[in-house]
Coordinates of C-alpha atoms in Angstrom, one line a residue:
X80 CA 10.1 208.3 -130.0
X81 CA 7.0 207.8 -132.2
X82 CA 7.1 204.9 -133.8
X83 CA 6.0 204.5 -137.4
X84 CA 2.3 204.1 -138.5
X85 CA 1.7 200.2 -139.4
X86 CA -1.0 197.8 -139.9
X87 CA -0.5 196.1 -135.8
X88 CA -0.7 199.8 -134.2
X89 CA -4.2 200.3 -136.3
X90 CA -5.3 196.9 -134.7
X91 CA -4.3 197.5 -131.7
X92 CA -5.9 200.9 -131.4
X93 CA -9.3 199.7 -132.9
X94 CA -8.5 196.9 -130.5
X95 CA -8.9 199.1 -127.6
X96 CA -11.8 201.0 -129.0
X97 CA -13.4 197.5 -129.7
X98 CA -13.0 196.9 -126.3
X99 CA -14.1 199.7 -125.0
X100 CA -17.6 199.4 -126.9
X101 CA -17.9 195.9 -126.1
X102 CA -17.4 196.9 -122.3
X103 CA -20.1 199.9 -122.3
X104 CA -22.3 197.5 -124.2
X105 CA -22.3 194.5 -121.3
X106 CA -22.1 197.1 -118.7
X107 CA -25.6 197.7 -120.1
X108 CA -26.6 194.8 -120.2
X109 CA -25.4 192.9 -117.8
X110 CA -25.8 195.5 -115.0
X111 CA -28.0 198.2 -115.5
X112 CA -30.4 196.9 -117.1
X113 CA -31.6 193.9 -115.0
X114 CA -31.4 196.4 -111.8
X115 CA -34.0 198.8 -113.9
X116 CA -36.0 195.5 -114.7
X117 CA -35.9 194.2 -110.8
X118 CA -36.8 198.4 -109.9
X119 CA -39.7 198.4 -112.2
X120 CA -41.0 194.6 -111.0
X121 CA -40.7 196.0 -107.1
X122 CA -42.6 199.4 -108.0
X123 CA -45.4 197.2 -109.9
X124 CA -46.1 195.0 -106.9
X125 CA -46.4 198.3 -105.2
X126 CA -49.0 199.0 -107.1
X127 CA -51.0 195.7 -107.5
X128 CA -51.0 195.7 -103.5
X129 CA -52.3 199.7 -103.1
X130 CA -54.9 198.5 -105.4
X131 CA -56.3 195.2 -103.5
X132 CA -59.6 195.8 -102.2
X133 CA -60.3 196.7 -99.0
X134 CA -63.0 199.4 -96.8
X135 CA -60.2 202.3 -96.1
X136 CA -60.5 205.3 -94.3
X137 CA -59.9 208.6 -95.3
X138 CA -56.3 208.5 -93.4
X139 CA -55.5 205.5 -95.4
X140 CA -57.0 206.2 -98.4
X141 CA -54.1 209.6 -98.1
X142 CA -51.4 207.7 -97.1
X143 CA -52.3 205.6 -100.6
X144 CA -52.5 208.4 -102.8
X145 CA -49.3 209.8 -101.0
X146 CA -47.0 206.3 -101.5
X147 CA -48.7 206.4 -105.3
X148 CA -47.0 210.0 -106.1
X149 CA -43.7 208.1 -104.5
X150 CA -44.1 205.4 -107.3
X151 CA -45.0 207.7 -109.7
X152 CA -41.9 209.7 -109.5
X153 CA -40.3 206.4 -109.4
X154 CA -41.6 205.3 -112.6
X155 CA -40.5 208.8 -113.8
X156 CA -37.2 208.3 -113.5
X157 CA -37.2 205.2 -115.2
X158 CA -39.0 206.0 -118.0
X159 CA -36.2 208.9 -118.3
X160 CA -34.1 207.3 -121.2
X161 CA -30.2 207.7 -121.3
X162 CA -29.2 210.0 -124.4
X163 CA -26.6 207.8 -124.6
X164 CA -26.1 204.3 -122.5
X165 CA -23.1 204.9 -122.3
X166 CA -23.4 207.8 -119.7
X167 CA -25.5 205.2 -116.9
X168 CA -24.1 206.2 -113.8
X169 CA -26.8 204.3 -111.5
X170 CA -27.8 207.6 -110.1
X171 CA -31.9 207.5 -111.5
X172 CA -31.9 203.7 -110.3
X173 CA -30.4 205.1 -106.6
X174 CA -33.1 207.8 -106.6
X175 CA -35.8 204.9 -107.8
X176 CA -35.0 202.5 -104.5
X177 CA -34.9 205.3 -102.3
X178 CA -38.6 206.1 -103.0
X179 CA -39.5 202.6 -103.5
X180 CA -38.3 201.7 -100.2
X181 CA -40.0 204.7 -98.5
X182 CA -43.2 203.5 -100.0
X183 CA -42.6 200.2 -98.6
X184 CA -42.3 201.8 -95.2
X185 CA -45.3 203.9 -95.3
X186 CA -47.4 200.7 -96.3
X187 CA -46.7 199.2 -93.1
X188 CA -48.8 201.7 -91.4
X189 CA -52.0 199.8 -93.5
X190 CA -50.9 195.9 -92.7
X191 CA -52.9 193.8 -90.8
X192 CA -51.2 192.1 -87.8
X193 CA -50.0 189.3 -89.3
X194 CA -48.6 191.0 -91.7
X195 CA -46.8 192.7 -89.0
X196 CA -46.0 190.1 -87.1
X197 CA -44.2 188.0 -90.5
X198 CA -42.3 191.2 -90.9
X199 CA -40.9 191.8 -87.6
X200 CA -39.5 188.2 -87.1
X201 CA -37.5 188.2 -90.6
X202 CA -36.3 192.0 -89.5
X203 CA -34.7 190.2 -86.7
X204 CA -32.8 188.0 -88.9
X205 CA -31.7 190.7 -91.1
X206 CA -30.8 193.2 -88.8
X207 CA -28.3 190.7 -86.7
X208 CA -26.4 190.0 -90.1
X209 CA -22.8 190.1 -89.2
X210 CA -21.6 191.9 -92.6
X211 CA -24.4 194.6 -92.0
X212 CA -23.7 197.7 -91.2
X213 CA -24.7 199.5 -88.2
X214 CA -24.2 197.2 -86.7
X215 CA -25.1 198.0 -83.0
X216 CA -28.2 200.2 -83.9
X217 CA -29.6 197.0 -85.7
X218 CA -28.8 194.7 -83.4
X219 CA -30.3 196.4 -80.4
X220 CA -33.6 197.3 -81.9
X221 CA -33.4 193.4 -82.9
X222 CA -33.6 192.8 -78.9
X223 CA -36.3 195.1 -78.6
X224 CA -38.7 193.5 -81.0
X225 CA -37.6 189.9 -79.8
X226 CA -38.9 191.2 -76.4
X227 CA -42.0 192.7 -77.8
X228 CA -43.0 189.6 -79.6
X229 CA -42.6 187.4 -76.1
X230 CA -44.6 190.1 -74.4
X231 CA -48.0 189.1 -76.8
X232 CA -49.7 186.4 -75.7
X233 CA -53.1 186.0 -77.8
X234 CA -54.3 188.7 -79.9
X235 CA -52.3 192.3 -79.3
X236 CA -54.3 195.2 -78.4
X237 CA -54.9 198.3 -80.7
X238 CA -52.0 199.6 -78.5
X239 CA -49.7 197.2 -78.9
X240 CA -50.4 196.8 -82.6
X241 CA -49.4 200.4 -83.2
X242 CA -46.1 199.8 -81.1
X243 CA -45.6 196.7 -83.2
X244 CA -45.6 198.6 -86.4
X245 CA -43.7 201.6 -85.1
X246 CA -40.7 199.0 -84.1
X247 CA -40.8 197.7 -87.7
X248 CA -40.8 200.9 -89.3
X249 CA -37.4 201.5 -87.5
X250 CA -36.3 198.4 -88.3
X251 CA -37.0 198.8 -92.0
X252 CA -35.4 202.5 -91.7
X253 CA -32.6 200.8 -91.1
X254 CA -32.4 197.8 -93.4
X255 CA -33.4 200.2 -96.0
X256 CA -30.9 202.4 -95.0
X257 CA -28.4 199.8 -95.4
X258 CA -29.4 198.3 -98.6
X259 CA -29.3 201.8 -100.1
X260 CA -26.0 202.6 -99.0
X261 CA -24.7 198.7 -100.6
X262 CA -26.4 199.7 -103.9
X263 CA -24.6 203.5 -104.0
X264 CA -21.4 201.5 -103.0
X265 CA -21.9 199.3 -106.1
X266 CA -22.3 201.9 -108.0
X267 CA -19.8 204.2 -107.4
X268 CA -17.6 201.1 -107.8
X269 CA -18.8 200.9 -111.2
X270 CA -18.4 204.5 -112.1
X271 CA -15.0 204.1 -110.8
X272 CA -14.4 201.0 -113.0
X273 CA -15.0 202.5 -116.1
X274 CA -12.7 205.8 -115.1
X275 CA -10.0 203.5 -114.8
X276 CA -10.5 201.4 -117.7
X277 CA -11.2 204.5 -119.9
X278 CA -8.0 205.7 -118.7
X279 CA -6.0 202.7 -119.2
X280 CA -7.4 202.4 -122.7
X281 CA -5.9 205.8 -123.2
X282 CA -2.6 204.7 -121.7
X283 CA -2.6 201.5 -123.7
X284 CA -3.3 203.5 -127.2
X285 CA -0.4 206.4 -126.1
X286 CA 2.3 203.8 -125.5
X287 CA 1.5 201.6 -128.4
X288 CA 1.4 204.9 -130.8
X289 CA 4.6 206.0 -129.0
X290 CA 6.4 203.0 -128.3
X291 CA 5.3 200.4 -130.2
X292 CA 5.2 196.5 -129.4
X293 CA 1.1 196.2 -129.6
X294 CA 1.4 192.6 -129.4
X295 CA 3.3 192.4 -125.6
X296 CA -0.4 194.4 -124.7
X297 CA -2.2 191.4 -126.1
X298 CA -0.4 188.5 -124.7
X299 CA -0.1 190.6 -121.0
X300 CA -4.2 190.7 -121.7
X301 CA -4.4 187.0 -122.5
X302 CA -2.6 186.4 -119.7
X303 CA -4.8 189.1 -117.2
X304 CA -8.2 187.3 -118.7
X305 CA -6.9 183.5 -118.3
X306 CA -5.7 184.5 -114.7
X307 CA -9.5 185.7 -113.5
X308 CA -11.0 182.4 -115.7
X309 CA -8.5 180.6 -113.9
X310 CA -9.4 181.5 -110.1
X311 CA -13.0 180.8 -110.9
X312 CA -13.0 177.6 -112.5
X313 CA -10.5 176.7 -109.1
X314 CA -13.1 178.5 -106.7
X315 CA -11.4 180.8 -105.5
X316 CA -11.4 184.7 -104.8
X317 CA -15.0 184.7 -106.5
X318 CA -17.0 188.0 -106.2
X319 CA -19.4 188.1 -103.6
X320 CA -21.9 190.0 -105.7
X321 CA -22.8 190.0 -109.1
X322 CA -22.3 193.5 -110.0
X323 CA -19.2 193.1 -108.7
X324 CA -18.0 190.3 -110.5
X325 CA -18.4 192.2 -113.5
X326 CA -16.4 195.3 -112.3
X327 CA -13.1 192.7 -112.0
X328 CA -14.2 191.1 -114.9
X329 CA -13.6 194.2 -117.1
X330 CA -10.5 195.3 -115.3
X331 CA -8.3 192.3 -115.2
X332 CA -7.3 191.9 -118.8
X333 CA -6.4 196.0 -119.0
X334 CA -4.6 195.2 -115.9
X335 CA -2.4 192.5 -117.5
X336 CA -2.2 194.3 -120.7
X337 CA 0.1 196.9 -118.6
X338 CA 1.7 194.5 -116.0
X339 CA 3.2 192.3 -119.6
X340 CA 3.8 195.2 -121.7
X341 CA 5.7 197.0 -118.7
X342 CA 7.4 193.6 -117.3
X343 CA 8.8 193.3 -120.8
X344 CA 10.5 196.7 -120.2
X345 CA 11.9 196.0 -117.0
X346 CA 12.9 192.5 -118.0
X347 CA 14.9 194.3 -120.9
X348 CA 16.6 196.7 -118.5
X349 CA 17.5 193.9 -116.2
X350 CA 19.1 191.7 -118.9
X351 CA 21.3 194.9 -119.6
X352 CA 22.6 194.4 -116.4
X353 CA 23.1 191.1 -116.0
X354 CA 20.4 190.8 -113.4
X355 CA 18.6 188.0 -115.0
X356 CA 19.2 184.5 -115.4
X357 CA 20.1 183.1 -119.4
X358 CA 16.8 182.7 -119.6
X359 CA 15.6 185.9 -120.0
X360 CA 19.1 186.5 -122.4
X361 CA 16.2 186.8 -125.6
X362 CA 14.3 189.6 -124.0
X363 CA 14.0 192.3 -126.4
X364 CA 12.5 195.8 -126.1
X365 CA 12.1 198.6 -128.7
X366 CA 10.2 200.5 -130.9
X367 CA 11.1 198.8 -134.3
X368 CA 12.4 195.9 -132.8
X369 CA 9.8 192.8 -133.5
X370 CA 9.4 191.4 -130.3
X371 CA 11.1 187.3 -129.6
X372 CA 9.7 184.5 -128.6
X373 CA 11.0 185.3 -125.2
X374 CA 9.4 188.3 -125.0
X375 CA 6.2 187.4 -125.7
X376 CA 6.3 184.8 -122.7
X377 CA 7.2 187.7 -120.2
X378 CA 4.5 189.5 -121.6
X379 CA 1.9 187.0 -120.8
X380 CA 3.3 185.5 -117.7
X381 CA 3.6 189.2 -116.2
X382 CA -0.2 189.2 -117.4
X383 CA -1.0 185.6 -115.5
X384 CA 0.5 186.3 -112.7
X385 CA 0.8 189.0 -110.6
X386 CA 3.5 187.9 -108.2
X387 CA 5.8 187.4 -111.1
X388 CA 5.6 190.8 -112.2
X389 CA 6.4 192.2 -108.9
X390 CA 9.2 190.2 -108.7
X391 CA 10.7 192.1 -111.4
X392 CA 9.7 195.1 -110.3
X393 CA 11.0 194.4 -106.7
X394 CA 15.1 193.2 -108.2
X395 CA 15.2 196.4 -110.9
X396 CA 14.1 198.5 -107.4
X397 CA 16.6 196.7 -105.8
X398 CA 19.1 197.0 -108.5
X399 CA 18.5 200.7 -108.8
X400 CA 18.8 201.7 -105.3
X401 CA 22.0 199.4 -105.0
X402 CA 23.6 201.6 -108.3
X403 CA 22.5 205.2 -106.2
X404 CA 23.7 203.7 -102.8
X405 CA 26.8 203.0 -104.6
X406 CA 27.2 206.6 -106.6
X407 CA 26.4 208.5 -103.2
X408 CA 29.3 206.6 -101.6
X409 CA 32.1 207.2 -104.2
X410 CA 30.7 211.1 -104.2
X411 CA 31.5 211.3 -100.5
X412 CA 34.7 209.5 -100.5
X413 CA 35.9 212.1 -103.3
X414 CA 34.8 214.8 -101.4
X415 CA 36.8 213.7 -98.4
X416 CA 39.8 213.1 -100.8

């Protein structure tokens, strides 16, 4: 049943639109933004080494004006401005550290030795990480180039120099690779994050327009954002990556929003049936019905804390599949009577 239109169910909608906006805005911000910024600082180093002085060849001088076209498109898709911010969905910045990192490959071809030589020894380090992935590709060529290196005794030959920079321009395939499949993940994860908050927005608005009780969403949001302030102040469960921490940031009050406005209901529905302790005897649900004292705290502690939510959800499952284990026995024994 619809409840009727009132000043708390205009808050609470321009609550979730506030929300919403405020959300886009730090997503922005926050994210996007200083990715573009670090994109655009690695694509100008790019540049200022193609343009340090030096007697180049023909070949070279190709291979320059080739990884220049790469940072050109680059730049491109950078400069390409978002009608709207609000539609960033990482996919220019993707694009933008795929060519910068294929420029950074090709330069190896014009690095002195030493260059080379810095290169391979921190690709060793980098392609044994433990949380990398491919794992077993990266860590074999790692042997390789260890072996190479003890090979060299004084100065490489021509022969060996090319060998040298053919290892590390698999090795930085692969790191590359790797670090371009990480950034995609993060932002597909962000993409994702926004679908679900969008949607649970939506939900929020339809039930509060419907149902009513705007205020159990608040408290149960309260209660979400205190519980993620909470584990980082203690140190623990902290994101590993900063992107990340911002996807969990805008989730968890939405989250608790739902888990206290629907614990309310099931507390409600247990109370009916005696399932709850006198505790919970000033739990009150309902459309018009001005939510207690009572039913406030459920709200926010469903919102805090996750296991006490599920502990209502797991006795009103229990309690329902008791009532249809007992209706499915007294239909059988009629039918046998």
């Amino acid at each position: 049943m619809m409840t009727d239109a009132n000043p708390e169910t205009a808050l609470a909608i321009g609550a979730c639109l506030a929300y919403l906006a405020l959300l886009l805005v730090t997503r922005w911000f926050m994210v996007a933004k200083p990715d573009r910024e670090l994109l655009r600082e690695h694509i100008q180093q790019l540049y200022a080494e193609l343009s340090r002085p030096s007697g180049k060849s023909s070949a070279e001088d190709g291979r320059a004006a080739a990884i220049k076209s790469l940072l050109q498109v680059a730049d491109k898709l950078l400069d390409k401005r978002y009608r709207y911010f609000w539609c960033w969905t990482g996919a220019y910045e993707a694009s933008g550290w795929y060519l910068v990192h294929e420029a950074k490959r090709r330069l190896v071809a014009d690095w002195n030795w030493q260059e080379v030589e810095v290169r391979l020894h921190s690709a060793v380090y980098e392609l044994r990480e433990p949380t990398a992935k491919r794992v077993a590709e990266g860590v074999g060529l790692a042997d390789d180039i260890v072996h190479f290196l003890e090979s060299i005794k004084d100065t490489p030959s021509t022969e060996q120099q090319l060998h040298g920079k053919s290892l590390l321009n698999r090795a930085l395939r692969i790191i590359y690779s790797r670090e371009g499949e990480e950034t995609q993940d993060i932002y597909y994860w962000h993409n994702r994050i926004m679908w679900l908050a969008t949607c649970s927005l939506g939900f929020i608005s339809i039930l509060t327009l419907w149902f009513g009780q705007p205020g159990l969403f608040l408290l149960g949001g309260a209660g979400g954002f205190l519980s993620r302030l909470s584990r980082l102040r203690v140190g623990n469960a902290i994101p590993q990556g900063y992107e990340t921490f911002w996807a969990v940031l805008f989730i968890s009050p939405l989250i608790g929003a739902l888990a206290g406005w629907l614990g309310v209901l099931v507390a409600h529905l247990l109370v009916e049936q005696d399932l709850l302790g006198s505790d919970f005897q000033n739990v009150t649900w309902g459309a018009n019905v001005p939510p207690t004292h009572a039913s406030l705290g459920v709200a926010f502690l469903c919102g805090l804390s996750e296991g006490f939510f599920q502990g209502l959800i797991a006795r009103w499952r229990s309690a329902t599949e008791s009532s249809v284990t007992r209706t499915s026995s007294g239909g059988i024994k009629k039918e046998k009577e």
